[in-house]
CSV table of C-alpha atoms in Angstrom, one decimal:
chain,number,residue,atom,x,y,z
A,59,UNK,CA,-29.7,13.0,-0.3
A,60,UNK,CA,-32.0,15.8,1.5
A,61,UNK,CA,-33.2,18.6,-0.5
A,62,UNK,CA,-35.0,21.8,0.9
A,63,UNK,CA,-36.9,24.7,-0.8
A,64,UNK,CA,-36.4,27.9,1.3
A,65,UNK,CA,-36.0,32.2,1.0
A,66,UNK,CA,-33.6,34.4,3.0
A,67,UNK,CA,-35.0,37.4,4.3
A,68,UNK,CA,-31.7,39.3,4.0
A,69,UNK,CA,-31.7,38.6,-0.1
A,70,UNK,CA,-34.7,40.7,-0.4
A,71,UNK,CA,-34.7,42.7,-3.9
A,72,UNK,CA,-35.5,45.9,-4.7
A,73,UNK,CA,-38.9,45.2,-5.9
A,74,UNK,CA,-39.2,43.4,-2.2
A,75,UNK,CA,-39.2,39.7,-3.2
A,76,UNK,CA,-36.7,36.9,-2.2
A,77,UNK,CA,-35.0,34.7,-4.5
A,78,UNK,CA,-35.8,30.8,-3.8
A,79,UNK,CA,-32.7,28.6,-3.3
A,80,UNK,CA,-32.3,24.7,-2.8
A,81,UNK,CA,-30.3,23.1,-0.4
A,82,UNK,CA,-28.9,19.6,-1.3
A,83,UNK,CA,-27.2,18.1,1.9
A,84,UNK,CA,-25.5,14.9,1.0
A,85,UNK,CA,-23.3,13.1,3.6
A,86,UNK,CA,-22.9,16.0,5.1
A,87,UNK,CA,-22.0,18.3,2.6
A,88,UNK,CA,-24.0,21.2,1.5
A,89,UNK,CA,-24.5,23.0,-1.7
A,90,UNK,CA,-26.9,25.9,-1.8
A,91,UNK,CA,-28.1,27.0,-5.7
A,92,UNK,CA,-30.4,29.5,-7.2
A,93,UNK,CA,-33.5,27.7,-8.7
A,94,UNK,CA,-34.3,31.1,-10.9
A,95,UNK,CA,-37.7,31.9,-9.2
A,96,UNK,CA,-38.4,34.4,-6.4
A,97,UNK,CA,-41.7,35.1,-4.6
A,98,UNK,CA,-42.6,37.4,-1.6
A,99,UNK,CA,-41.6,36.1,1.9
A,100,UNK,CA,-45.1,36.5,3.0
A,101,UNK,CA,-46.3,33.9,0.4
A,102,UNK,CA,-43.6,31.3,1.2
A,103,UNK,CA,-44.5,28.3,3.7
A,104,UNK,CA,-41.4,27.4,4.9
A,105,UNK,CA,-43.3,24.2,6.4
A,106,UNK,CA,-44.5,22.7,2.7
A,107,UNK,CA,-41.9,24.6,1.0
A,108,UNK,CA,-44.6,26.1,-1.2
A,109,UNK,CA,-45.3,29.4,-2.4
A,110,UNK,CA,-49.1,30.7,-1.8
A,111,UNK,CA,-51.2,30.6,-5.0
A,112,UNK,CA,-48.5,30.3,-7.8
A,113,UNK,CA,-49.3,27.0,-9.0
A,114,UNK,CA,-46.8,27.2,-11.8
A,115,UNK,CA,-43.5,27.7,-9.8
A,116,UNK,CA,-44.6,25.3,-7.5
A,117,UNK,CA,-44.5,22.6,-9.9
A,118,UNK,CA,-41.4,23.8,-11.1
A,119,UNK,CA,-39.8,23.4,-7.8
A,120,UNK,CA,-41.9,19.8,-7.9
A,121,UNK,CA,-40.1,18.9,-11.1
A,122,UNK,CA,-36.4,20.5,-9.7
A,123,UNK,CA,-36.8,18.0,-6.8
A,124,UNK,CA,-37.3,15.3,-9.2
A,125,UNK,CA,-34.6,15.8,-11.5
A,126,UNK,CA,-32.1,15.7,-8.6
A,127,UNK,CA,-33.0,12.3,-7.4
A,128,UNK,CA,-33.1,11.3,-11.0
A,129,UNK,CA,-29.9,12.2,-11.4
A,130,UNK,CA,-28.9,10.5,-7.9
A,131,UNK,CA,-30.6,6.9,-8.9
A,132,UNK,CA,-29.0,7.4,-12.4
A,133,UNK,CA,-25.3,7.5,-10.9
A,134,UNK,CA,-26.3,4.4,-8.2
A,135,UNK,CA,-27.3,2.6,-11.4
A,136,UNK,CA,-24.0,3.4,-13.0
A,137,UNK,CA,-21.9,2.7,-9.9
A,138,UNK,CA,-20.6,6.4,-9.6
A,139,UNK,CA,-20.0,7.6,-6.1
A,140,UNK,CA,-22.8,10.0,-5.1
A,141,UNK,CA,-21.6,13.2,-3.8
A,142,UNK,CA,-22.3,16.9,-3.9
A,143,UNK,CA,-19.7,16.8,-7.1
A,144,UNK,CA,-20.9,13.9,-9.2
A,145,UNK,CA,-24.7,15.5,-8.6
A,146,UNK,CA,-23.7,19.1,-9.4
A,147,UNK,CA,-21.1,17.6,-12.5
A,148,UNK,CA,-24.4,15.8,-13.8
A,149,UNK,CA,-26.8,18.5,-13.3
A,150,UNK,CA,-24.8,21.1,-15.2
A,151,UNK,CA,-23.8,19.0,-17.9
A,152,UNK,CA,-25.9,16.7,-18.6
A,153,UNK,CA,-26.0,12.4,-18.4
A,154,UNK,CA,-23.7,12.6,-21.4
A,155,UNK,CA,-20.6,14.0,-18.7
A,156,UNK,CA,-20.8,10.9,-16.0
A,157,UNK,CA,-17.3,9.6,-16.0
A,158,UNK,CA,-15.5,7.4,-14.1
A,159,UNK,CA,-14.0,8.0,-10.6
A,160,UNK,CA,-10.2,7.5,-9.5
A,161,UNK,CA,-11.7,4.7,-7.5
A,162,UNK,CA,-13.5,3.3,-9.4
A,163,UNK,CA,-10.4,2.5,-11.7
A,164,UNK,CA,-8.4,1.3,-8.5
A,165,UNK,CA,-11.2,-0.9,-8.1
A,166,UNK,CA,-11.5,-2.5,-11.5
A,167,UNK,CA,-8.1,-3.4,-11.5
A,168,UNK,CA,-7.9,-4.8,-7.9
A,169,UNK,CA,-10.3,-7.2,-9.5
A,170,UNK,CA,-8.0,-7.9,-12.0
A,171,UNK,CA,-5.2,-8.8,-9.9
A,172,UNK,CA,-7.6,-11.3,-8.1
A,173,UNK,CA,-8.1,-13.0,-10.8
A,174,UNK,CA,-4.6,-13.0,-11.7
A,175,UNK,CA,-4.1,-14.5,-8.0
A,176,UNK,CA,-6.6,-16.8,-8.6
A,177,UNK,CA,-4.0,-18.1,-11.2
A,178,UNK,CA,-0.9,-17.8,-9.7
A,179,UNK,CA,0.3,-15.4,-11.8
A,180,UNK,CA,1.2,-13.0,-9.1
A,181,UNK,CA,0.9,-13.0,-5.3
A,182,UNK,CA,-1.5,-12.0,-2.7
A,183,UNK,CA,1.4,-9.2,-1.5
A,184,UNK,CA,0.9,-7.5,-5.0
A,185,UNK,CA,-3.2,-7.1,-4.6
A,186,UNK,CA,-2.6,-6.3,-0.8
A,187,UNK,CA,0.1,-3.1,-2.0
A,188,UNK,CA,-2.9,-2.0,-4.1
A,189,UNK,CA,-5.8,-2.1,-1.9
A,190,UNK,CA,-3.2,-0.5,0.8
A,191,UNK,CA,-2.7,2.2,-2.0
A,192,UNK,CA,-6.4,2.8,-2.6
A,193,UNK,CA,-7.4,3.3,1.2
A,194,UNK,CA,-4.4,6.1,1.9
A,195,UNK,CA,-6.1,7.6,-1.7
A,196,UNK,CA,-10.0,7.8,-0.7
A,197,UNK,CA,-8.6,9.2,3.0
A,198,UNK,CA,-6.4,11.6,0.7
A,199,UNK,CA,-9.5,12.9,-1.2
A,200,UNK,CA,-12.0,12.9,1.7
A,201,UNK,CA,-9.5,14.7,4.2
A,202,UNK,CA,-8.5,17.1,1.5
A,203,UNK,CA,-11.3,17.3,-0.6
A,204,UNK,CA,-14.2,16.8,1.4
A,205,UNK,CA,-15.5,14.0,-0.8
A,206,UNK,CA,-15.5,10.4,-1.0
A,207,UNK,CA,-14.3,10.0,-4.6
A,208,UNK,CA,-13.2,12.2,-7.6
A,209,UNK,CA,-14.1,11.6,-11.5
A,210,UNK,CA,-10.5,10.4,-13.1
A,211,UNK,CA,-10.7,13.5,-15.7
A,212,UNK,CA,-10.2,16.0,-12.6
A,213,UNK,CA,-7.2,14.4,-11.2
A,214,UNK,CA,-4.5,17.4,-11.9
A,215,UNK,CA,-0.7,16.7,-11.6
A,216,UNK,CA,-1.3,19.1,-8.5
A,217,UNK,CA,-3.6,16.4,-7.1
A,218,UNK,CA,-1.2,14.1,-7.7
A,219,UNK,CA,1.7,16.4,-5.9
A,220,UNK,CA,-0.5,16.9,-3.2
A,221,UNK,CA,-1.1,13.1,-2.7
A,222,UNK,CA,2.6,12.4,-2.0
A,223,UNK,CA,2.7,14.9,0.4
A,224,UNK,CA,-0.2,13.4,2.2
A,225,UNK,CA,1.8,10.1,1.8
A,226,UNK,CA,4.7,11.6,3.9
A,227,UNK,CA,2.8,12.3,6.7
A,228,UNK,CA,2.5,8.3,7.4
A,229,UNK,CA,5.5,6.8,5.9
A,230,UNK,CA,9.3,6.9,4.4
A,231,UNK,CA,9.5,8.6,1.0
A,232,UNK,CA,11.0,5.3,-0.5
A,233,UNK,CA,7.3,3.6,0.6
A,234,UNK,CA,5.8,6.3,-0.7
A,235,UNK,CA,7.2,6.4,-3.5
A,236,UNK,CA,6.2,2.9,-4.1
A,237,UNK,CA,2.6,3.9,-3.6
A,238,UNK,CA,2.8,7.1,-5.9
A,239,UNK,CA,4.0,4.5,-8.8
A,240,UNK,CA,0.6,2.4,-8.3
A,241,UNK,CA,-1.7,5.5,-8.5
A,242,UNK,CA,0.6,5.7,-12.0
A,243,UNK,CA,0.0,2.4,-13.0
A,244,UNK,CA,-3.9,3.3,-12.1
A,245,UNK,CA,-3.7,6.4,-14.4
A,246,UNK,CA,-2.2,4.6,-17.7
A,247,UNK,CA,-4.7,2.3,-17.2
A,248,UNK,CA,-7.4,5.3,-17.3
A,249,UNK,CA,-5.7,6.4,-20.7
A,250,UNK,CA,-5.4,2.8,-22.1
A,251,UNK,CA,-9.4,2.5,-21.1
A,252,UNK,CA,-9.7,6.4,-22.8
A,253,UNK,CA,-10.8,7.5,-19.6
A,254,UNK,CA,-8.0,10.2,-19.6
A,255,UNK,CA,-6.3,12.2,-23.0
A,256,UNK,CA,-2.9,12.6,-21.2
A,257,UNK,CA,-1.3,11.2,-17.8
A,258,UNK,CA,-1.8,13.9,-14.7
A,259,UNK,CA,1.6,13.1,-13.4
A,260,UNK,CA,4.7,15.4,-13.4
A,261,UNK,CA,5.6,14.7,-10.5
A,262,UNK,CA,10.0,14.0,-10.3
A,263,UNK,CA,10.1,11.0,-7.6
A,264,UNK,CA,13.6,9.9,-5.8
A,265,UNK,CA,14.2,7.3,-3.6
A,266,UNK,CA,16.5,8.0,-0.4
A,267,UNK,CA,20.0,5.5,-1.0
A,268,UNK,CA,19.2,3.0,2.1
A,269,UNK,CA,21.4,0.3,2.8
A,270,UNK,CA,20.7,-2.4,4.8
A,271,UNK,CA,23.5,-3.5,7.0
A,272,UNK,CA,23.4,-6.7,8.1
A,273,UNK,CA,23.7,-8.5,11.4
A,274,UNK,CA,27.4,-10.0,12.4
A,275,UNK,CA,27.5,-13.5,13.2
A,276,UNK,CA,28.8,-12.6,16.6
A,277,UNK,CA,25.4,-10.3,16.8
A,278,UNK,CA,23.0,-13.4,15.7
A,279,UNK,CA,24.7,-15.7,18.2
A,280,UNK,CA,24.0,-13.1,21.1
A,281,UNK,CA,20.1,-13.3,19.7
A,282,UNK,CA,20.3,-16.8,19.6
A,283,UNK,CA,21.6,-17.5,22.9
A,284,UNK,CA,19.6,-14.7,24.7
A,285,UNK,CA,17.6,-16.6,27.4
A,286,UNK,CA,13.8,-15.2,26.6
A,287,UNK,CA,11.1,-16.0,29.7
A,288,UNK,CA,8.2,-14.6,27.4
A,289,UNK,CA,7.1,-17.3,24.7
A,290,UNK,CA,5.6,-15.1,22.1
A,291,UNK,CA,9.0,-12.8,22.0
A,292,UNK,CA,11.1,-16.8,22.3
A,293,UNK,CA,9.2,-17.6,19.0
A,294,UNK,CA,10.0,-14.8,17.2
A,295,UNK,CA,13.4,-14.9,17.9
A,296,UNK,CA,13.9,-18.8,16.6
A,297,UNK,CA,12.0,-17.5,13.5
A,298,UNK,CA,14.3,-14.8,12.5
A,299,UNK,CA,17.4,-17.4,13.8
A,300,UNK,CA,15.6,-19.6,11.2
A,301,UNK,CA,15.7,-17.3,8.2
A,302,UNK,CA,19.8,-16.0,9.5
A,303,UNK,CA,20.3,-19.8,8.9
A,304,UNK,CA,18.2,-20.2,5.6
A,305,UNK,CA,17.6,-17.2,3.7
A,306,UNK,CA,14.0,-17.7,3.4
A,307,UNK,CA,12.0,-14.6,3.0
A,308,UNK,CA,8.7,-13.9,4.9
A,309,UNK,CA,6.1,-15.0,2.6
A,310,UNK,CA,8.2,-18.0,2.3
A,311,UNK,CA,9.1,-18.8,5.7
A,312,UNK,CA,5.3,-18.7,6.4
A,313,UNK,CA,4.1,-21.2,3.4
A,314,UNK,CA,6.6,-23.5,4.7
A,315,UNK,CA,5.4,-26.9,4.8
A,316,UNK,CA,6.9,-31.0,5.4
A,317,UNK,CA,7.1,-31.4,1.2
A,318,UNK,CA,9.9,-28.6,1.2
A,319,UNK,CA,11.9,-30.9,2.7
A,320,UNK,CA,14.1,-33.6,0.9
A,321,UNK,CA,16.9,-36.2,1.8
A,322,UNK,CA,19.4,-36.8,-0.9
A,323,UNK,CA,21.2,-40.2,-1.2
A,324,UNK,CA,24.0,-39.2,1.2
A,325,UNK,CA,21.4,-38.3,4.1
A,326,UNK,CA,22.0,-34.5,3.9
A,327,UNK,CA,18.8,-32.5,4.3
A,328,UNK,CA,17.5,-29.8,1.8
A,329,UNK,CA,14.5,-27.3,1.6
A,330,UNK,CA,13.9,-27.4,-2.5
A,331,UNK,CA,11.2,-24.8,-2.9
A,332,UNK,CA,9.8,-22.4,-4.7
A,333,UNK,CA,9.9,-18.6,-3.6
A,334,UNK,CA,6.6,-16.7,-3.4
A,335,UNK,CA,7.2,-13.6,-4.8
A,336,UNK,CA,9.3,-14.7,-8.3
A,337,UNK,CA,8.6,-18.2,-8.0
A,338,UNK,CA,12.5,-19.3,-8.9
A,339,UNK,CA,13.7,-22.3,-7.1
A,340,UNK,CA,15.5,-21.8,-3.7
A,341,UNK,CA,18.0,-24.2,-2.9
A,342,UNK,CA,18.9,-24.4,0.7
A,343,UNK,CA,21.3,-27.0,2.4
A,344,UNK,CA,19.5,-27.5,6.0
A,345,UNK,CA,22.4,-26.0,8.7
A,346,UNK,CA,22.2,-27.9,12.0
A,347,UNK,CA,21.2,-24.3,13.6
A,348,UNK,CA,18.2,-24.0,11.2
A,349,UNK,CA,17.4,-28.1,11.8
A,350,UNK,CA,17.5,-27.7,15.8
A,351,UNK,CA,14.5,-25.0,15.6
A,352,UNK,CA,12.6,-27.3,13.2
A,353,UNK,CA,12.9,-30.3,15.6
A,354,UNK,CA,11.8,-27.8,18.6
A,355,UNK,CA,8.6,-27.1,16.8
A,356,UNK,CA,8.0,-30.9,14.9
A,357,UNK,CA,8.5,-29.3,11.4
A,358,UNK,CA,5.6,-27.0,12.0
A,359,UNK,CA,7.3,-23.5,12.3
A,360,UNK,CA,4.7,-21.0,14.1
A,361,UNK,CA,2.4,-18.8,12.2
A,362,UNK,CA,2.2,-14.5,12.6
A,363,UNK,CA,1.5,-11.8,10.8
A,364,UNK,CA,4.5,-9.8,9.1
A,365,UNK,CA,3.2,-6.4,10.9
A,366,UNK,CA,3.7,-8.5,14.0
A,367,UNK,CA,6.3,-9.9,13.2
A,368,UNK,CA,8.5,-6.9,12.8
A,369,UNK,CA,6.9,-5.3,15.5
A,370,UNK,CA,8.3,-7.9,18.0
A,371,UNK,CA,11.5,-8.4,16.3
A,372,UNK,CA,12.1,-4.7,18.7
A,373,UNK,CA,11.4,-6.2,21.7
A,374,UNK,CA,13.4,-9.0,20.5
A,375,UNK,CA,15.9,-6.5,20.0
A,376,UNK,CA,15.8,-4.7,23.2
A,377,UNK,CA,15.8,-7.7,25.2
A,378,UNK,CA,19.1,-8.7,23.4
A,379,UNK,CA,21.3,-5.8,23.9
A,380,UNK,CA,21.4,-5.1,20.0
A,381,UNK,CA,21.3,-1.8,18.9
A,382,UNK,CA,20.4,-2.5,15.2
A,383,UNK,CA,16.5,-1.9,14.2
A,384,UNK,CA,15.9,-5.9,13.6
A,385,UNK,CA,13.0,-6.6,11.0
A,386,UNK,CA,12.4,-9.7,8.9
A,387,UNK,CA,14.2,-9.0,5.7
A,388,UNK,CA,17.1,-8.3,7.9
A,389,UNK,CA,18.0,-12.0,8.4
A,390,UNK,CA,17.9,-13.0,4.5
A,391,UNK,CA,20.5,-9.9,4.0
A,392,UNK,CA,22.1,-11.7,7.2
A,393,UNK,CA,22.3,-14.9,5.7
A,394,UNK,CA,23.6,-14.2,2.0
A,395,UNK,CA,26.3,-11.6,3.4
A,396,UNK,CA,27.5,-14.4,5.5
A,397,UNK,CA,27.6,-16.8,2.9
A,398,UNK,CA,29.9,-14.4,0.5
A,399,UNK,CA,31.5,-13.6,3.0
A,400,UNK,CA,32.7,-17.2,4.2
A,401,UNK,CA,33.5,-17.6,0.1
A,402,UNK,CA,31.0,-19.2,-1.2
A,403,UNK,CA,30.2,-18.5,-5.0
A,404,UNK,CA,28.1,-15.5,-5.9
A,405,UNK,CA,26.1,-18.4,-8.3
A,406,UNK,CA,25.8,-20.3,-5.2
A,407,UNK,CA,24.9,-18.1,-3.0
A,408,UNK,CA,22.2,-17.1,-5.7
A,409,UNK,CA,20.8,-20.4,-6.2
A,410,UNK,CA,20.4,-20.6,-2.1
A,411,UNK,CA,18.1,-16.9,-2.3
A,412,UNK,CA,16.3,-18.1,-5.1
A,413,UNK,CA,17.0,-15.1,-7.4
A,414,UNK,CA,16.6,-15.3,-11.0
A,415,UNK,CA,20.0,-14.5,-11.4
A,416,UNK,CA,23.6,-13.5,-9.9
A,417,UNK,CA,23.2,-10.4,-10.7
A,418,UNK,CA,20.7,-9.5,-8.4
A,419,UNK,CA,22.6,-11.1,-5.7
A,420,UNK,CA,25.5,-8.8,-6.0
A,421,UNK,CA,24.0,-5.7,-6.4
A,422,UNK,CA,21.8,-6.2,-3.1
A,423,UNK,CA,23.6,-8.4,-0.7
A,424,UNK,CA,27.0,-8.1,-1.7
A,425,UNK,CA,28.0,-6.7,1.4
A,426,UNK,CA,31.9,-7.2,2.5
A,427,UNK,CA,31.6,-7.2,7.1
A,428,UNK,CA,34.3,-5.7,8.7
A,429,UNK,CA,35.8,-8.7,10.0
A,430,UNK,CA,36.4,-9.8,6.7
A,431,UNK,CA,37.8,-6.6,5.6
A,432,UNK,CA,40.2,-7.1,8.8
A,433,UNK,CA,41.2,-10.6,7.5
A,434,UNK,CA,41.9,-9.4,4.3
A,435,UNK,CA,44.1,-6.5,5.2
A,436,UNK,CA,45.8,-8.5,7.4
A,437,UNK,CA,46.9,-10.9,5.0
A,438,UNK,CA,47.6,-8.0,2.5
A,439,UNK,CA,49.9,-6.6,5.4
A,440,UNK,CA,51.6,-10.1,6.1
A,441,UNK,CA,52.4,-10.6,1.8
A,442,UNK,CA,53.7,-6.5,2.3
A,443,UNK,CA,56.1,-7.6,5.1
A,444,UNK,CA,57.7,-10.4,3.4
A,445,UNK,CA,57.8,-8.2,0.7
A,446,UNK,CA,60.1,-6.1,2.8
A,447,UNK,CA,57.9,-3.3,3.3
C-alpha cells in the first residue's frame, strides 16, 4: 500500500487555501479522500509532504498515515484480502465491520472437501468442480469489479445475476449452471456460518434439454478399424473402443489396474470394480474386443488427461469420417444403448454401469437406435400381414 499527502492548486478556497487529500494506491487502485485540513500552497512541501510551521496538522497527517497501515496489518492478521474496499470498509466503520470475503468462504470449504477426499468420502472431481468454480469467480470480481475479493455481506442477487452472465461468455449454460449451484452451496454455507441474514440468490436457472445420441455399432466399427499412422490419436482411439466395449467411465477407465480383473470357475474374464464417482459395484463381462486392447498394451491401459482426452477424441473423429462430436462419456452412453438394445435386462444392464439403481439407467441411456426401431416395425408389419392387413 502507498500513501501520499498532497494539495491541488485548482481546489483553492475562497479564503485562498487548499484542502489536503491522501492518496492510497493499492495494487493499482486509487482512492483519493479528504483528510479535513487545508493549508496555503505556499507552505506545502510536496517533497516531505509537510506543511511549513504547523506542527499540529503535521502530526495529524503522521497519525492518518499510521492508522491506514494499522488497519492494513490488522486485515493481513485476519486473512482478509487487502484492497482499496476492505481498507476504506474498515476505516469508515471501524475493526468491529471486518467480515469475511466470498473467497474466503470458497476457500474454507475447499479445505473441507480435502479432507473429505482424504477419506474417501467423495472424489478428487468434486474438489476440482470447486476450485474450477472459485477461479472463474475471483476473475468475475476482478474483471468486473476491479478487486481481488468482495466481503460475503455485499454479494447482491444482482452480483450473483451478473456472475452467470460472465459464466456464459466461456461455457454452455448447462455448465454454468452447474457452477452457479456451487457459488449457492458457498452462500448457505455463509448463512449456516451467520456470515449472511438471507441468501443473495434469485436468480431462475434452466438447463437446455441435451440428449446425447449415441454412436451405432456400424459407426464404432468404422473407428475401430480406421487405420491411424499417428500413435497418440491410435491410443486414444483403442481407449474410447475400450469403454464402447465396457462401459467404464473416465475416472474409472484411468484407475484401472490388474486386481479389477477376475477369472470365474468357467474361465470367463470379469472387471469387478468399484466406480469412482458413486462407488457402486460395476460388473462387466470382459468382450473379446475390450480383451484384444488389453493384451496390445499388457493390462496397462495408457494414461491422459480428460481435457486431452476429449480434445483428441476430434481428431479421432475427423480422421474417421464420423460426423458426431466424439467425447468420452459418449462411449459409456454407446455401450449401455447397445446392450438394451441387443435385450439385455434394464437390471443387467444396470449392474454392468454400476448405477445405484435401474432407474437411473432408464432415464439416461434408455435410448432405442434406429435399426432397432426398423427391426421392430418390421416384425410389427410381418404379424399385420398375416393378419390380413
Amino acid at each position: 500500500m502507498k500513501l501520499r499527502f498532497f494539495c491541488r492548486k485548482v481546489k483553492t478556497l475562497k479564503d485562498g487555501s487548499v484542502p489536503i487529500e491522501l492518496s492510497i494506491c493499492i495494487n493499482s487502485q486509487r482512492k483519493v479522500i479528504s483528510t479535513g485540513r487545508k493549508t496555503l500552497l505556499a507552505l506545502f512541501n510536496s517533497r516531505t509532504e509537510e506543511i511549513k510551521g504547523d506542527e499540529d496538522t503535521n502530526k495529524y497527517l503522521t497519525a492518518l498515515k499510521a492508522r491506514f497501515f494499522a488497519i492494513e496489518t490488522s486485515l493481513l492478521n485476519s486473512g482478509i484480502c487487502v484492497n482499496i474496499d476492505t481498507i476504506m470498509d474498515v476505516y469508515r466503520n471501524g475493526t468491529q465491520e471486518i467480515t469475511i470475503t466470498i473467497l474466503q468462504v470458497f476457500d474454507m470449504h475447499i479445505e473441507y472437501l480435502k479432507q473429505r477426499v482424504e477419506q474417501n468420502l467423495i472424489t478428487d472431481a468434486t474438489l476440482y468442480k470447486y476450485q474450477i468454480t472459485k477461479d472463474y469467480l475471483a476473475k468475475f470480481i476482478k474483471t468486473t469489479y476491479n478487486t481481488d475479493d468482495v466481503f460475503i455481506r455485499n454479494i447482491t442477487p444482482s452480483f450473483v445475476e451478473r456472475f452467470y452472465t460472465y459464466l456464459l461468455l466461456y461455457m454452455t449454460n448447462n455448465t454454468a449452471i452447474q457452477k452457479m449451484k456451487q457459488l449457492k452451496c458457498i452462500l448457505r454455507i455463509a448463512i449456516d456460518e451467520g456470515y449472511i441474514q438471507k441468501l443473495p440468490f434469485k436468480l431462475k436457472l434452466k438447463k437446455d434439454k441435451k440428449e446425447v445420441i449415441p454412436l451405432t455399432l456400424q459407426e464404432v466399427n468404422v473407428i475401430k478399424n480406421t487405420i491411424i499412422n499417428n500413435p497418440r490419436l491410435e491410443k486414444v482411439r483403442d481407449l474410447f473402443i475400450f469403454e464402447s466395449f465396457t462401459g467404464l467411465a473416465y475416472a474409472d477407465l484411468m484407475s484401472l489396474c490388474k486386481s479389477d480383473f477376475i477369472t470365474d470357475e468357467e474361465g470367463n474374464e470379469w472387471i469387478v470394480k468399484n466406480r469412482h464417482k458413486t462407488k457402486v459395484v460395476s460388473t462387466i463381462p470382459l468382450l473379446p474386443i475390450a480383451k484384444d486392447i488389453l493384451v496390445k498394451y499388457r493390462y496397462n491401459l495408457p494414461k491422459i488427461s480428460n481435457c486431452k482426452y476429449n480434445s483428441y477424441l476430434k481428431e479421432v473423429a475427423k480422421e474417421c469420417g464420423i460426423n458426431k462430436v466424439l467425447h468420452t462419456h459418449l462411449a459409456r452412453h454407446t455401450y449401455a444403448t447397445s446392450l438394451l438394445n441387443a435385450g439385455l435386462d434394464m437390471v443387467l444392464v444396470s449392474k454392468c454401469l454400476g448405477h445405484a439403481n435401474s432407474k437411473i439407467t432408464e432415464s439416461t441411456y434408455a435410448k432405442v437406435l434406429p435399426d432397432t426401431i426398423m427391426k421392430k416395425m418390421n416384425e410389427v408389419k410381418k404379424k399385420l400381414e398375416e393378419e390380413g392387413f
